[in-house]
């Protein structure tokens, strides 16, 4: 699933070194790590744009040519690239979170009980951020169980998530580095 989310991030043009770093190190709510060949492909694309006097050229070449680095070394190289390019790690995390939510919404169960469980698990894995949709914040008003699991509440929660996602992706696109 992490690769499907990464492909969406790439499609949106939101990929940078920090996004790669977070993917390689692991993403809450997604199993596994981003495969090293994704880093190699991005590094090759960056290499084509790089000039000979780029101080990061050696690191980019290294990442473009060696996708078999141990995870710790790969993370170290990506941290170096992120730091040198002043990449915004918080923004990278928000990108992964938003696009992972989009993937979840695309495959969400139609049964309110199971769909709400998946949404709850998703936000729990992200440690209940304050900017989550209102229905998924720790301060949210709790409904009685029979009302919470109703089809009408589920429709409301899904619509709330879709609107949150639309707003978040718009904000991320407009803040593109």
JSON list of C-alpha atoms in Angstrom, two decimals:
[
{"chain": "A", "resi": 1, "resn": "UNK", "atom": "CA", "xyz": [0.00, 0.00, 0.00]},
{"chain": "A", "resi": 2, "resn": "UNK", "atom": "CA", "xyz": [2.90, 2.37, 0.66]},
{"chain": "A", "resi": 3, "resn": "UNK", "atom": "CA", "xyz": [3.85, 2.27, -3.02]},
{"chain": "A", "resi": 4, "resn": "UNK", "atom": "CA", "xyz": [0.28, 3.11, -4.10]},
{"chain": "A", "resi": 5, "resn": "UNK", "atom": "CA", "xyz": [0.34, 6.13, -1.79]},
{"chain": "A", "resi": 6, "resn": "UNK", "atom": "CA", "xyz": [3.79, 7.12, -3.06]},
{"chain": "A", "resi": 7, "resn": "UNK", "atom": "CA", "xyz": [2.55, 6.93, -6.66]},
{"chain": "A", "resi": 8, "resn": "UNK", "atom": "CA", "xyz": [-0.27, 9.34, -5.74]},
{"chain": "A", "resi": 9, "resn": "UNK", "atom": "CA", "xyz": [2.23, 11.70, -4.08]},
{"chain": "A", "resi": 10, "resn": "UNK", "atom": "CA", "xyz": [4.35, 11.60, -7.23]},
{"chain": "A", "resi": 11, "resn": "UNK", "atom": "CA", "xyz": [1.29, 12.23, -9.41]},
{"chain": "A", "resi": 12, "resn": "UNK", "atom": "CA", "xyz": [0.49, 15.33, -7.33]},
{"chain": "A", "resi": 13, "resn": "UNK", "atom": "CA", "xyz": [4.06, 16.58, -7.75]},
{"chain": "A", "resi": 14, "resn": "UNK", "atom": "CA", "xyz": [4.56, 16.72, -3.98]},
{"chain": "A", "resi": 15, "resn": "UNK", "atom": "CA", "xyz": [7.68, 14.56, -3.79]},
{"chain": "A", "resi": 16, "resn": "UNK", "atom": "CA", "xyz": [10.92, 15.88, -2.31]},
{"chain": "A", "resi": 17, "resn": "UNK", "atom": "CA", "xyz": [13.81, 14.52, -0.26]},
{"chain": "A", "resi": 18, "resn": "UNK", "atom": "CA", "xyz": [11.87, 14.81, 3.01]},
{"chain": "A", "resi": 19, "resn": "UNK", "atom": "CA", "xyz": [8.95, 12.84, 1.57]},
{"chain": "A", "resi": 20, "resn": "UNK", "atom": "CA", "xyz": [11.38, 10.13, 0.49]},
{"chain": "A", "resi": 21, "resn": "UNK", "atom": "CA", "xyz": [13.07, 10.14, 3.89]},
{"chain": "A", "resi": 22, "resn": "UNK", "atom": "CA", "xyz": [9.80, 9.63, 5.70]},
{"chain": "A", "resi": 23, "resn": "UNK", "atom": "CA", "xyz": [8.75, 6.89, 3.30]},
{"chain": "A", "resi": 24, "resn": "UNK", "atom": "CA", "xyz": [12.00, 4.99, 3.72]},
{"chain": "A", "resi": 25, "resn": "UNK", "atom": "CA", "xyz": [11.89, 5.34, 7.51]},
{"chain": "A", "resi": 26, "resn": "UNK", "atom": "CA", "xyz": [8.24, 4.27, 7.71]},
{"chain": "A", "resi": 27, "resn": "UNK", "atom": "CA", "xyz": [4.83, 5.92, 7.74]},
{"chain": "A", "resi": 28, "resn": "UNK", "atom": "CA", "xyz": [2.14, 5.60, 10.42]},
{"chain": "A", "resi": 29, "resn": "UNK", "atom": "CA", "xyz": [-0.94, 3.78, 9.09]},
{"chain": "A", "resi": 30, "resn": "UNK", "atom": "CA", "xyz": [1.03, 2.18, 6.23]},
{"chain": "A", "resi": 31, "resn": "UNK", "atom": "CA", "xyz": [2.81, -1.13, 6.45]},
{"chain": "A", "resi": 32, "resn": "UNK", "atom": "CA", "xyz": [6.36, -1.47, 5.25]},
{"chain": "A", "resi": 33, "resn": "UNK", "atom": "CA", "xyz": [8.84, 1.04, 3.98]},
{"chain": "A", "resi": 34, "resn": "UNK", "atom": "CA", "xyz": [9.25, 2.77, 0.68]},
{"chain": "A", "resi": 35, "resn": "UNK", "atom": "CA", "xyz": [11.47, 0.61, -1.54]},
{"chain": "A", "resi": 36, "resn": "UNK", "atom": "CA", "xyz": [14.94, 1.98, -2.23]},
{"chain": "A", "resi": 37, "resn": "UNK", "atom": "CA", "xyz": [14.37, 1.94, -6.00]},
{"chain": "A", "resi": 38, "resn": "UNK", "atom": "CA", "xyz": [11.89, 4.83, -5.49]},
{"chain": "A", "resi": 39, "resn": "UNK", "atom": "CA", "xyz": [14.76, 6.86, -4.03]},
{"chain": "A", "resi": 40, "resn": "UNK", "atom": "CA", "xyz": [17.00, 5.80, -6.92]},
{"chain": "A", "resi": 41, "resn": "UNK", "atom": "CA", "xyz": [14.39, 6.89, -9.49]},
{"chain": "A", "resi": 42, "resn": "UNK", "atom": "CA", "xyz": [13.94, 10.29, -7.82]},
{"chain": "A", "resi": 43, "resn": "UNK", "atom": "CA", "xyz": [17.70, 10.77, -7.50]},
{"chain": "A", "resi": 44, "resn": "UNK", "atom": "CA", "xyz": [18.14, 9.97, -11.20]},
{"chain": "A", "resi": 45, "resn": "UNK", "atom": "CA", "xyz": [15.53, 12.59, -12.10]},
{"chain": "A", "resi": 46, "resn": "UNK", "atom": "CA", "xyz": [17.25, 15.12, -9.82]},
{"chain": "A", "resi": 47, "resn": "UNK", "atom": "CA", "xyz": [20.61, 14.22, -11.36]},
{"chain": "A", "resi": 48, "resn": "UNK", "atom": "CA", "xyz": [19.31, 15.18, -14.80]},
{"chain": "A", "resi": 49, "resn": "UNK", "atom": "CA", "xyz": [18.45, 18.65, -13.44]},
{"chain": "A", "resi": 50, "resn": "UNK", "atom": "CA", "xyz": [21.65, 19.08, -11.41]},
{"chain": "A", "resi": 51, "resn": "UNK", "atom": "CA", "xyz": [24.48, 21.33, -12.49]},
{"chain": "A", "resi": 52, "resn": "UNK", "atom": "CA", "xyz": [28.15, 20.46, -12.19]},
{"chain": "A", "resi": 53, "resn": "UNK", "atom": "CA", "xyz": [28.70, 22.96, -9.38]},
{"chain": "A", "resi": 54, "resn": "UNK", "atom": "CA", "xyz": [25.91, 21.56, -7.19]},
{"chain": "A", "resi": 55, "resn": "UNK", "atom": "CA", "xyz": [27.42, 20.86, -3.74]},
{"chain": "A", "resi": 56, "resn": "UNK", "atom": "CA", "xyz": [24.98, 17.96, -3.31]},
{"chain": "A", "resi": 57, "resn": "UNK", "atom": "CA", "xyz": [25.99, 16.26, -6.55]},
{"chain": "A", "resi": 58, "resn": "UNK", "atom": "CA", "xyz": [28.03, 13.53, -4.84]},
{"chain": "A", "resi": 59, "resn": "UNK", "atom": "CA", "xyz": [25.14, 12.53, -2.58]},
{"chain": "A", "resi": 60, "resn": "UNK", "atom": "CA", "xyz": [22.65, 12.58, -5.47]},
{"chain": "A", "resi": 61, "resn": "UNK", "atom": "CA", "xyz": [24.97, 10.41, -7.57]},
{"chain": "A", "resi": 62, "resn": "UNK", "atom": "CA", "xyz": [25.38, 8.01, -4.65]},
{"chain": "A", "resi": 63, "resn": "UNK", "atom": "CA", "xyz": [21.61, 7.72, -4.19]},
{"chain": "A", "resi": 64, "resn": "UNK", "atom": "CA", "xyz": [21.04, 7.34, -7.93]},
{"chain": "A", "resi": 65, "resn": "UNK", "atom": "CA", "xyz": [23.56, 4.53, -8.26]},
{"chain": "A", "resi": 66, "resn": "UNK", "atom": "CA", "xyz": [23.15, 2.48, -5.12]},
{"chain": "A", "resi": 67, "resn": "UNK", "atom": "CA", "xyz": [19.64, 1.44, -4.21]},
{"chain": "A", "resi": 68, "resn": "UNK", "atom": "CA", "xyz": [20.97, -1.50, -2.18]},
{"chain": "A", "resi": 69, "resn": "UNK", "atom": "CA", "xyz": [22.22, 0.60, 0.73]},
{"chain": "A", "resi": 70, "resn": "UNK", "atom": "CA", "xyz": [21.20, -0.62, 4.20]},
{"chain": "A", "resi": 71, "resn": "UNK", "atom": "CA", "xyz": [18.15, 1.27, 5.50]},
{"chain": "A", "resi": 72, "resn": "UNK", "atom": "CA", "xyz": [20.23, 3.09, 8.13]},
{"chain": "A", "resi": 73, "resn": "UNK", "atom": "CA", "xyz": [22.67, 4.38, 5.48]},
{"chain": "A", "resi": 74, "resn": "UNK", "atom": "CA", "xyz": [19.85, 5.28, 3.10]},
{"chain": "A", "resi": 75, "resn": "UNK", "atom": "CA", "xyz": [18.06, 7.21, 5.86]},
{"chain": "A", "resi": 76, "resn": "UNK", "atom": "CA", "xyz": [21.32, 8.95, 6.74]},
{"chain": "A", "resi": 77, "resn": "UNK", "atom": "CA", "xyz": [21.87, 10.04, 3.13]},
{"chain": "A", "resi": 78, "resn": "UNK", "atom": "CA", "xyz": [18.27, 11.22, 2.81]},
{"chain": "A", "resi": 79, "resn": "UNK", "atom": "CA", "xyz": [18.54, 13.13, 6.10]},
{"chain": "A", "resi": 80, "resn": "UNK", "atom": "CA", "xyz": [21.62, 14.86, 4.74]},
{"chain": "A", "resi": 81, "resn": "UNK", "atom": "CA", "xyz": [19.80, 15.83, 1.53]},
{"chain": "A", "resi": 82, "resn": "UNK", "atom": "CA", "xyz": [16.75, 17.02, 3.46]},
{"chain": "A", "resi": 83, "resn": "UNK", "atom": "CA", "xyz": [18.84, 19.08, 5.85]},
{"chain": "A", "resi": 84, "resn": "UNK", "atom": "CA", "xyz": [20.97, 20.67, 3.13]},
{"chain": "A", "resi": 85, "resn": "UNK", "atom": "CA", "xyz": [17.88, 21.59, 1.14]},
{"chain": "A", "resi": 86, "resn": "UNK", "atom": "CA", "xyz": [16.00, 22.86, 4.21]},
{"chain": "A", "resi": 87, "resn": "UNK", "atom": "CA", "xyz": [13.22, 20.38, 3.52]},
{"chain": "A", "resi": 88, "resn": "UNK", "atom": "CA", "xyz": [10.15, 20.77, 5.70]},
{"chain": "A", "resi": 89, "resn": "UNK", "atom": "CA", "xyz": [9.72, 17.48, 7.57]},
{"chain": "A", "resi": 90, "resn": "UNK", "atom": "CA", "xyz": [6.36, 18.53, 9.01]},
{"chain": "A", "resi": 91, "resn": "UNK", "atom": "CA", "xyz": [5.05, 19.25, 5.51]},
{"chain": "A", "resi": 92, "resn": "UNK", "atom": "CA", "xyz": [6.38, 15.87, 4.33]},
{"chain": "A", "resi": 93, "resn": "UNK", "atom": "CA", "xyz": [4.50, 14.16, 7.14]},
{"chain": "A", "resi": 94, "resn": "UNK", "atom": "CA", "xyz": [1.32, 16.03, 6.23]},
{"chain": "A", "resi": 95, "resn": "UNK", "atom": "CA", "xyz": [1.74, 14.94, 2.60]},
{"chain": "A", "resi": 96, "resn": "UNK", "atom": "CA", "xyz": [2.00, 11.28, 3.57]},
{"chain": "A", "resi": 97, "resn": "UNK", "atom": "CA", "xyz": [-0.92, 11.60, 5.98]},
{"chain": "A", "resi": 98, "resn": "UNK", "atom": "CA", "xyz": [-3.21, 13.30, 3.44]},
{"chain": "A", "resi": 99, "resn": "UNK", "atom": "CA", "xyz": [-2.45, 10.96, 0.58]},
{"chain": "A", "resi": 100, "resn": "UNK", "atom": "CA", "xyz": [-2.67, 7.88, 2.82]},
{"chain": "A", "resi": 101, "resn": "UNK", "atom": "CA", "xyz": [-6.10, 9.10, 3.90]},
{"chain": "A", "resi": 102, "resn": "UNK", "atom": "CA", "xyz": [-7.07, 9.55, 0.26]},
{"chain": "A", "resi": 103, "resn": "UNK", "atom": "CA", "xyz": [-6.05, 5.95, -0.43]},
{"chain": "A", "resi": 104, "resn": "UNK", "atom": "CA", "xyz": [-8.04, 4.79, 2.61]},
{"chain": "A", "resi": 105, "resn": "UNK", "atom": "CA", "xyz": [-11.15, 6.72, 1.53]},
{"chain": "A", "resi": 106, "resn": "UNK", "atom": "CA", "xyz": [-10.91, 5.20, -1.94]},
{"chain": "A", "resi": 107, "resn": "UNK", "atom": "CA", "xyz": [-11.06, 1.71, -0.43]},
{"chain": "A", "resi": 108, "resn": "UNK", "atom": "CA", "xyz": [-13.29, 2.39, 2.58]},
{"chain": "A", "resi": 109, "resn": "UNK", "atom": "CA", "xyz": [-15.79, -0.26, 3.63]},
{"chain": "A", "resi": 110, "resn": "UNK", "atom": "CA", "xyz": [-19.43, 0.59, 2.93]},
{"chain": "A", "resi": 111, "resn": "UNK", "atom": "CA", "xyz": [-20.48, -0.85, 6.30]},
{"chain": "A", "resi": 112, "resn": "UNK", "atom": "CA", "xyz": [-20.51, 2.01, 8.84]},
{"chain": "A", "resi": 113, "resn": "UNK", "atom": "CA", "xyz": [-19.06, -0.13, 11.64]},
{"chain": "A", "resi": 114, "resn": "UNK", "atom": "CA", "xyz": [-16.03, -1.29, 9.68]},
{"chain": "A", "resi": 115, "resn": "UNK", "atom": "CA", "xyz": [-15.51, 2.02, 7.91]},
{"chain": "A", "resi": 116, "resn": "UNK", "atom": "CA", "xyz": [-15.52, 3.95, 11.18]},
{"chain": "A", "resi": 117, "resn": "UNK", "atom": "CA", "xyz": [-13.11, 1.44, 12.70]},
{"chain": "A", "resi": 118, "resn": "UNK", "atom": "CA", "xyz": [-10.70, 1.96, 9.78]},
{"chain": "A", "resi": 119, "resn": "UNK", "atom": "CA", "xyz": [-10.92, 5.75, 10.08]},
{"chain": "A", "resi": 120, "resn": "UNK", "atom": "CA", "xyz": [-10.39, 5.55, 13.84]},
{"chain": "A", "resi": 121, "resn": "UNK", "atom": "CA", "xyz": [-7.39, 3.26, 13.39]},
{"chain": "A", "resi": 122, "resn": "UNK", "atom": "CA", "xyz": [-5.96, 5.64, 10.80]},
{"chain": "A", "resi": 123, "resn": "UNK", "atom": "CA", "xyz": [-6.12, 8.70, 13.06]},
{"chain": "A", "resi": 124, "resn": "UNK", "atom": "CA", "xyz": [-4.94, 6.71, 16.05]},
{"chain": "A", "resi": 125, "resn": "UNK", "atom": "CA", "xyz": [-1.81, 5.68, 14.14]},
{"chain": "A", "resi": 126, "resn": "UNK", "atom": "CA", "xyz": [-1.14, 9.39, 13.52]},
{"chain": "A", "resi": 127, "resn": "UNK", "atom": "CA", "xyz": [-1.59, 10.02, 17.27]},
{"chain": "A", "resi": 128, "resn": "UNK", "atom": "CA", "xyz": [-4.80, 12.03, 17.00]},
{"chain": "A", "resi": 129, "resn": "UNK", "atom": "CA", "xyz": [-3.41, 15.28, 15.52]},
{"chain": "A", "resi": 130, "resn": "UNK", "atom": "CA", "xyz": [-5.17, 18.50, 16.46]},
{"chain": "A", "resi": 131, "resn": "UNK", "atom": "CA", "xyz": [-5.82, 19.32, 12.80]},
{"chain": "A", "resi": 132, "resn": "UNK", "atom": "CA", "xyz": [-7.71, 16.07, 12.09]},
{"chain": "A", "resi": 133, "resn": "UNK", "atom": "CA", "xyz": [-11.33, 16.25, 10.99]},
{"chain": "A", "resi": 134, "resn": "UNK", "atom": "CA", "xyz": [-13.48, 17.25, 13.96]},
{"chain": "A", "resi": 135, "resn": "UNK", "atom": "CA", "xyz": [-15.06, 13.81, 14.26]},
{"chain": "A", "resi": 136, "resn": "UNK", "atom": "CA", "xyz": [-11.60, 12.30, 14.76]},
{"chain": "A", "resi": 137, "resn": "UNK", "atom": "CA", "xyz": [-10.15, 14.61, 17.38]},
{"chain": "A", "resi": 138, "resn": "UNK", "atom": "CA", "xyz": [-9.89, 13.49, 20.98]},
{"chain": "A", "resi": 139, "resn": "UNK", "atom": "CA", "xyz": [-12.11, 16.41, 22.02]},
{"chain": "A", "resi": 140, "resn": "UNK", "atom": "CA", "xyz": [-14.91, 15.43, 19.65]},
{"chain": "A", "resi": 141, "resn": "UNK", "atom": "CA", "xyz": [-18.33, 15.14, 21.16]},
{"chain": "A", "resi": 142, "resn": "UNK", "atom": "CA", "xyz": [-19.14, 11.47, 21.51]},
{"chain": "A", "resi": 143, "resn": "UNK", "atom": "CA", "xyz": [-22.45, 10.15, 20.29]},
{"chain": "A", "resi": 144, "resn": "UNK", "atom": "CA", "xyz": [-24.26, 7.21, 21.81]},
{"chain": "A", "resi": 145, "resn": "UNK", "atom": "CA", "xyz": [-23.02, 4.00, 20.16]},
{"chain": "A", "resi": 146, "resn": "UNK", "atom": "CA", "xyz": [-26.21, 3.35, 18.16]},
{"chain": "A", "resi": 147, "resn": "UNK", "atom": "CA", "xyz": [-26.08, 6.87, 16.68]},
{"chain": "A", "resi": 148, "resn": "UNK", "atom": "CA", "xyz": [-22.32, 6.79, 16.09]},
{"chain": "A", "resi": 149, "resn": "UNK", "atom": "CA", "xyz": [-22.53, 3.63, 13.98]},
{"chain": "A", "resi": 150, "resn": "UNK", "atom": "CA", "xyz": [-25.57, 4.81, 12.02]},
{"chain": "A", "resi": 151, "resn": "UNK", "atom": "CA", "xyz": [-25.47, 5.19, 8.25]},
{"chain": "A", "resi": 152, "resn": "UNK", "atom": "CA", "xyz": [-26.27, 8.90, 8.52]},
{"chain": "A", "resi": 153, "resn": "UNK", "atom": "CA", "xyz": [-23.37, 9.56, 10.91]},
{"chain": "A", "resi": 154, "resn": "UNK", "atom": "CA", "xyz": [-21.05, 7.49, 8.73]},
{"chain": "A", "resi": 155, "resn": "UNK", "atom": "CA", "xyz": [-22.06, 9.53, 5.67]},
{"chain": "A", "resi": 156, "resn": "UNK", "atom": "CA", "xyz": [-21.39, 12.70, 7.65]},
{"chain": "A", "resi": 157, "resn": "UNK", "atom": "CA", "xyz": [-17.97, 11.50, 8.84]},
{"chain": "A", "resi": 158, "resn": "UNK", "atom": "CA", "xyz": [-16.93, 10.39, 5.33]},
{"chain": "A", "resi": 159, "resn": "UNK", "atom": "CA", "xyz": [-18.06, 13.70, 3.85]},
{"chain": "A", "resi": 160, "resn": "UNK", "atom": "CA", "xyz": [-16.16, 15.54, 6.60]},
{"chain": "A", "resi": 161, "resn": "UNK", "atom": "CA", "xyz": [-13.02, 13.55, 5.71]},
{"chain": "A", "resi": 162, "resn": "UNK", "atom": "CA", "xyz": [-13.42, 14.24, 2.00]},
{"chain": "A", "resi": 163, "resn": "UNK", "atom": "CA", "xyz": [-13.69, 17.98, 2.68]},
{"chain": "A", "resi": 164, "resn": "UNK", "atom": "CA", "xyz": [-10.72, 17.88, 5.06]},
{"chain": "A", "resi": 165, "resn": "UNK", "atom": "CA", "xyz": [-8.68, 16.04, 2.43]},
{"chain": "A", "resi": 166, "resn": "UNK", "atom": "CA", "xyz": [-9.63, 18.53, -0.30]},
{"chain": "A", "resi": 167, "resn": "UNK", "atom": "CA", "xyz": [-8.59, 21.45, 1.92]},
{"chain": "A", "resi": 168, "resn": "UNK", "atom": "CA", "xyz": [-5.37, 19.76, 3.08]},
{"chain": "A", "resi": 169, "resn": "UNK", "atom": "CA", "xyz": [-4.24, 18.86, -0.46]},
{"chain": "A", "resi": 170, "resn": "UNK", "atom": "CA", "xyz": [-4.97, 22.42, -1.60]},
{"chain": "A", "resi": 171, "resn": "UNK", "atom": "CA", "xyz": [-2.91, 23.80, 1.29]},
{"chain": "A", "resi": 172, "resn": "UNK", "atom": "CA", "xyz": [-0.03, 21.41, 0.56]},
{"chain": "A", "resi": 173, "resn": "UNK", "atom": "CA", "xyz": [-0.02, 22.28, -3.14]},
{"chain": "A", "resi": 174, "resn": "UNK", "atom": "CA", "xyz": [0.00, 26.00, -2.40]},
{"chain": "A", "resi": 175, "resn": "UNK", "atom": "CA", "xyz": [2.88, 25.64, 0.07]},
{"chain": "A", "resi": 176, "resn": "UNK", "atom": "CA", "xyz": [5.01, 23.70, -2.39]},
{"chain": "A", "resi": 177, "resn": "UNK", "atom": "CA", "xyz": [8.63, 24.45, -1.74]}
]
